[in-house]
């Protein structure tokens, strides 16, 4: 499908011909984001370059009841930017201006298409950074981060996106431009900004973001504990937390991931270890070494065979690059992988990890683990061969069993990758009773006709039954998941 | 360039790709970490013009989901092939190899427009393949330069009569010498009078075939470089002498073939590869020195042109050559010099203070993965402070003949480079030189600073190095 000619003309009038694309090759490359398991082509892709253009595009699509979806760098892992119902993709990559750095209020105002890492690069000479640091930070956009409420290794101490965004400007699905929050702190009334952050692009399209800047810690100590068993590494995590220490980050990599990152990036992790635990402490220089001594002792007591400390920035960068690019490095050892993002209470780590490994064994596939151990956010990577339909099938089963294990142990579906299309059906299991209905009512308030990013975040009821959402979009079809079988080129990441 | 074409064969794209050892395409997990490293994605903001998007298209062709149509080929031809995405990729996707194989398939299986065919015949099969044509062209262009026409076009109102890309091309013109470097020194063993005994260079392999006191190295002279910017080769020769090398410049060497590989003409590239093998192999060299990052990268990857079970092999191509031995000897001049810190230290260097800007050529840093040693070598020179540009690892838009084929996009990429240069000059106002180790980048950046009237000289690092030697040394 492509644009109807009158729609195409009207879009071209707003944006200029070159920024309205619906040729088959464009549609092909925009049919998936970081999750390639479910592909679906958009009706077309438009590239607005200014807020007014975006507003006009949204008003036009709203008038014609055509559904649409905003997309940043397309690094998301839950299919949040995969168009359902042949929605129109509004590509936000051209919004990449950094507007204002306000040192007194410690804020930076940016366009949504600005890359996460770019913010830190812009302010680091003044001793500041933007705290949420998702592993994809060198490519993902800040707009996508707000939509997904992204985290990252350092959120253990510093919090996630919602703790670092003070205000947004956004376009509602009918084209109205609104502002939520601002440079000031505290807002009376219900926290609409908080609602917006993490709504996975279903409430509105963000056009400007006021981010909080965080002073760089005076000093950081990065340690690497080496373990003979994953269980011991989990014990270390518990032990540190039990002692009242909150490290800036605590990340675990198991043997399989170690072998992949060693192949790709050579950070110098021992290949015979069953697990390594990265522990980073930061803060005032005074006292940090003493705290590091305590942590080192705790790590050793709970089973670390060796504890190494990064001697300089180069060594520290090496460790972090290995952690942050671990997913990609899996490409070195497996043709495809499927990553889950379940969260469990920290105390359940050893138990659930055992269970995950047993689930993998039962189905005959390898499950590798690299995750934010400090906040119990797992990232089991199910390794499979996409050309083997049996393995594709198994990878789905394993994913499902892992998720139900997380829920059973009092955890949740996603720590940071979002629900997207991938886990929408699971929301029923997570929220029994009427809480899910209430959440949908909130979405309906912002997005009454479900024109914006349909098919995401919430399970899809039969369309005609969806009375709360008004008339379905013109291009809506009843979502048929059986048609969304892993496409041949589908590799899940 | 207009790339109207039609597919020549009835064979599907899938079958063509399956023959080309393309399995490495599976290494891409679609994570997108490459996006920000891509100069064309940053300009065009379109997924299909990103490394991930292009790999997805190649994969689509390989899987049979797409056919060789113009709309698929266009984004693939818009890639500069700077390979910065390879440095950014955590999965080890050999992007350059996959793109070049794809372009080979496109080249062999589609019919290009008339204009394109004429251009290719003239340049790829003609000029770049023939030393005598190159010398003639160099001579004519030298005369053209001395007529003052290029200056007239770039400096006066006359330029307004021409398209902008033509005016820019006047800035791009290399300093042609009208003479061939390799023929000047053909087949002599050029030795220096440095009396100190030095350990022979053992080559990256660690094995030395000749146990003489002096390392014997070959110099690769290239095609355009052979007949232009004479100072670069002469300075290379001087520096190699100073560290006591015997230098051989085989007269029968030819163009490296990189330009051919980039545009898909692998057949001509293979022919050139074999000629170079014949030119260098019998000389018992410890190393083959290149001073053009693009040529170095190509020479190091000749084996990829001769993969075993491909249709390429079926055409009777000599695929039995052990390219490893040849490729191991290829080394960039700066990397080579940096292996002899003690010898360099003993030379008498000027000691006056100088701040010099540095830009890393993509085919040195991303394709050859050579970065730190050259920078350190330069920064360690007495009195010299090396200031890498912000984004010094970012493409300048040169890309072999990319700047001629895609002048607009290349110009946009160059603009970002000249912005970095301006920025570096604000913080380092006393810098008078910028250096970069690839002739293509040198021409491109020089054209950029000339057309924007930035007051800066651009030099190849070896020319700068030789200039830092005290007069009696050089």
XYZ file of C-alpha atoms in Angstrom, chain A residues 173-368:
196
model
C -3.104 13.068 18.023
C -5.492 15.796 16.840
C -2.650 18.226 16.167
C -2.911 20.331 19.335
C 0.481 21.473 20.628
C 0.783 21.318 24.426
C 3.454 21.765 27.073
C 3.868 19.674 30.163
C 6.207 20.601 33.004
C 9.014 23.104 32.636
C 12.339 24.081 34.115
C 10.765 24.429 37.520
C 10.461 21.574 39.915
C 7.165 20.268 41.211
C 3.769 20.445 39.584
C 0.497 20.492 41.439
C -2.161 18.085 40.303
C -1.858 14.668 38.690
C 1.526 14.071 37.105
C 0.673 14.265 33.397
C 4.332 14.446 32.461
C 4.955 11.232 34.362
C 2.075 9.627 32.468
C 3.497 10.742 29.164
C 6.946 9.321 29.870
C 6.840 5.616 29.111
C 3.563 5.750 27.179
C 5.453 4.247 24.220
C 4.379 6.857 21.743
C 0.662 6.302 22.210
C -0.208 9.612 23.943
C 1.437 12.195 21.739
C 4.468 13.035 19.623
C 7.183 14.813 21.563
C 8.680 17.893 19.919
C 10.931 19.316 22.638
C 12.396 17.958 25.835
C 13.840 19.718 28.862
C 16.379 17.355 30.381
C 17.977 17.591 33.776
C 21.781 17.742 33.821
C 23.676 15.813 36.469
C 27.087 16.880 37.768
C 29.777 14.334 37.026
C 30.894 12.409 40.063
C 34.257 13.509 41.381
C 35.581 10.028 41.027
C 34.508 6.596 39.838
C 35.929 3.207 40.682
C 35.090 0.385 38.315
C 35.650 -3.139 39.503
C 35.377 -6.469 37.788
C 34.606 -9.511 39.919
C 35.344 -12.886 38.364
C 33.310 -15.922 39.350
C 33.250 -19.672 39.048
C 29.462 -19.699 39.172
C 26.572 -17.393 38.309
C 25.114 -18.175 41.702
C 28.133 -16.686 43.489
C 27.882 -13.549 41.380
C 24.219 -13.180 42.405
C 25.243 -13.622 46.026
C 27.670 -10.715 45.618
C 24.853 -8.489 44.366
C 22.716 -9.309 47.402
C 25.634 -8.890 49.738
C 26.481 -5.397 48.518
C 22.886 -4.199 48.709
C 22.432 -5.785 52.126
C 25.363 -3.742 53.373
C 23.574 -0.554 52.418
C 25.863 0.294 49.532
C 24.241 1.572 46.332
C 26.785 1.297 43.519
C 26.334 3.455 40.438
C 25.980 0.254 38.447
C 26.079 -3.512 38.895
C 26.101 -5.524 35.682
C 26.510 -9.227 35.158
C 27.741 -11.117 32.078
C 27.711 -14.893 31.908
C 30.167 -17.216 30.200
C 28.490 -17.182 26.789
C 28.314 -13.407 26.667
C 31.925 -13.198 27.841
C 32.999 -15.369 24.918
C 31.057 -13.168 22.476
C 32.418 -9.838 23.718
C 35.931 -11.251 23.849
C 35.579 -12.193 20.198
C 34.225 -8.806 19.215
C 35.859 -6.250 21.486
C 38.597 -7.994 23.494
C 38.037 -6.253 26.828
C 40.224 -8.864 28.521
C 37.574 -10.832 30.419
C 38.732 -14.345 31.409
C 37.248 -16.931 29.084
C 37.167 -19.634 31.739
C 34.989 -17.620 34.149
C 31.332 -18.593 34.521
C 30.349 -14.991 35.190
C 31.792 -11.536 35.668
C 30.198 -8.780 37.692
C 30.935 -5.145 36.871
C 30.538 -2.959 39.945
C 30.989 0.781 39.645
C 31.099 3.111 42.618
C 31.086 6.844 42.196
C 30.782 10.005 44.216
C 33.079 12.260 46.240
C 36.694 11.173 46.049
C 36.985 11.168 49.836
C 35.795 7.884 51.181
C 35.342 6.242 47.816
C 38.464 4.136 48.141
C 37.358 2.991 51.553
C 33.987 1.997 50.120
C 35.753 0.196 47.277
C 37.753 -1.784 49.837
C 34.528 -2.873 51.510
C 32.979 -3.859 48.183
C 36.062 -5.799 47.176
C 35.961 -7.664 50.460
C 32.252 -8.420 50.038
C 32.773 -9.663 46.495
C 35.527 -11.998 47.601
C 33.563 -13.237 50.612
C 30.631 -14.127 48.430
C 32.740 -16.113 45.979
C 34.645 -13.854 43.566
C 37.914 -15.589 42.726
C 39.533 -12.343 41.618
C 38.549 -8.691 41.750
C 40.238 -6.326 39.283
C 40.000 -2.563 39.270
C 40.167 -0.459 36.133
C 43.407 1.487 36.440
C 42.507 4.341 34.129
C 39.806 5.749 31.864
C 40.967 3.559 28.978
C 40.429 0.385 30.983
C 37.121 1.690 32.299
C 35.922 2.498 28.793
C 36.904 -0.966 27.617
C 34.814 -2.627 30.308
C 31.819 -0.418 29.592
C 32.040 -0.759 25.845
C 32.032 -4.538 26.282
C 28.932 -4.316 28.457
C 27.072 -1.825 26.299
C 27.740 -3.557 23.006
C 27.211 -7.062 24.343
C 23.930 -7.590 22.452
C 25.512 -6.748 19.139
C 28.512 -8.925 19.933
C 26.193 -11.936 20.084
C 26.211 -11.676 16.273
C 29.686 -13.210 16.540
C 28.420 -16.487 17.953
C 24.824 -16.879 16.805
C 22.949 -15.964 13.618
C 19.995 -14.630 15.608
C 18.942 -13.999 19.144
C 15.791 -13.020 20.933
C 16.142 -10.913 24.034
C 13.726 -10.717 26.930
C 13.619 -7.857 29.386
C 11.872 -9.244 32.461
C 12.377 -7.747 35.892
C 12.395 -9.654 39.160
C 12.969 -8.729 42.779
C 16.729 -8.827 43.380
C 16.323 -11.515 46.032
C 15.022 -13.936 43.404
C 18.028 -13.620 41.068
C 19.697 -16.994 41.724
C 16.417 -18.882 41.615
C 15.113 -17.329 38.401
C 18.471 -17.607 36.632
C 18.492 -21.323 37.445
C 14.992 -21.604 36.081
C 15.916 -19.769 32.883
C 18.837 -22.046 32.278
C 16.581 -25.083 32.852
C 13.965 -23.711 30.419
C 16.640 -23.309 27.746
C 17.956 -26.815 28.322
C 14.473 -28.294 28.197
C 13.954 -26.870 24.708
C 17.480 -27.494 23.553
C 18.559 -23.867 22.949
C 21.259 -21.816 24.624
C 20.210 -18.854 26.729
C 22.924 -16.299 27.445
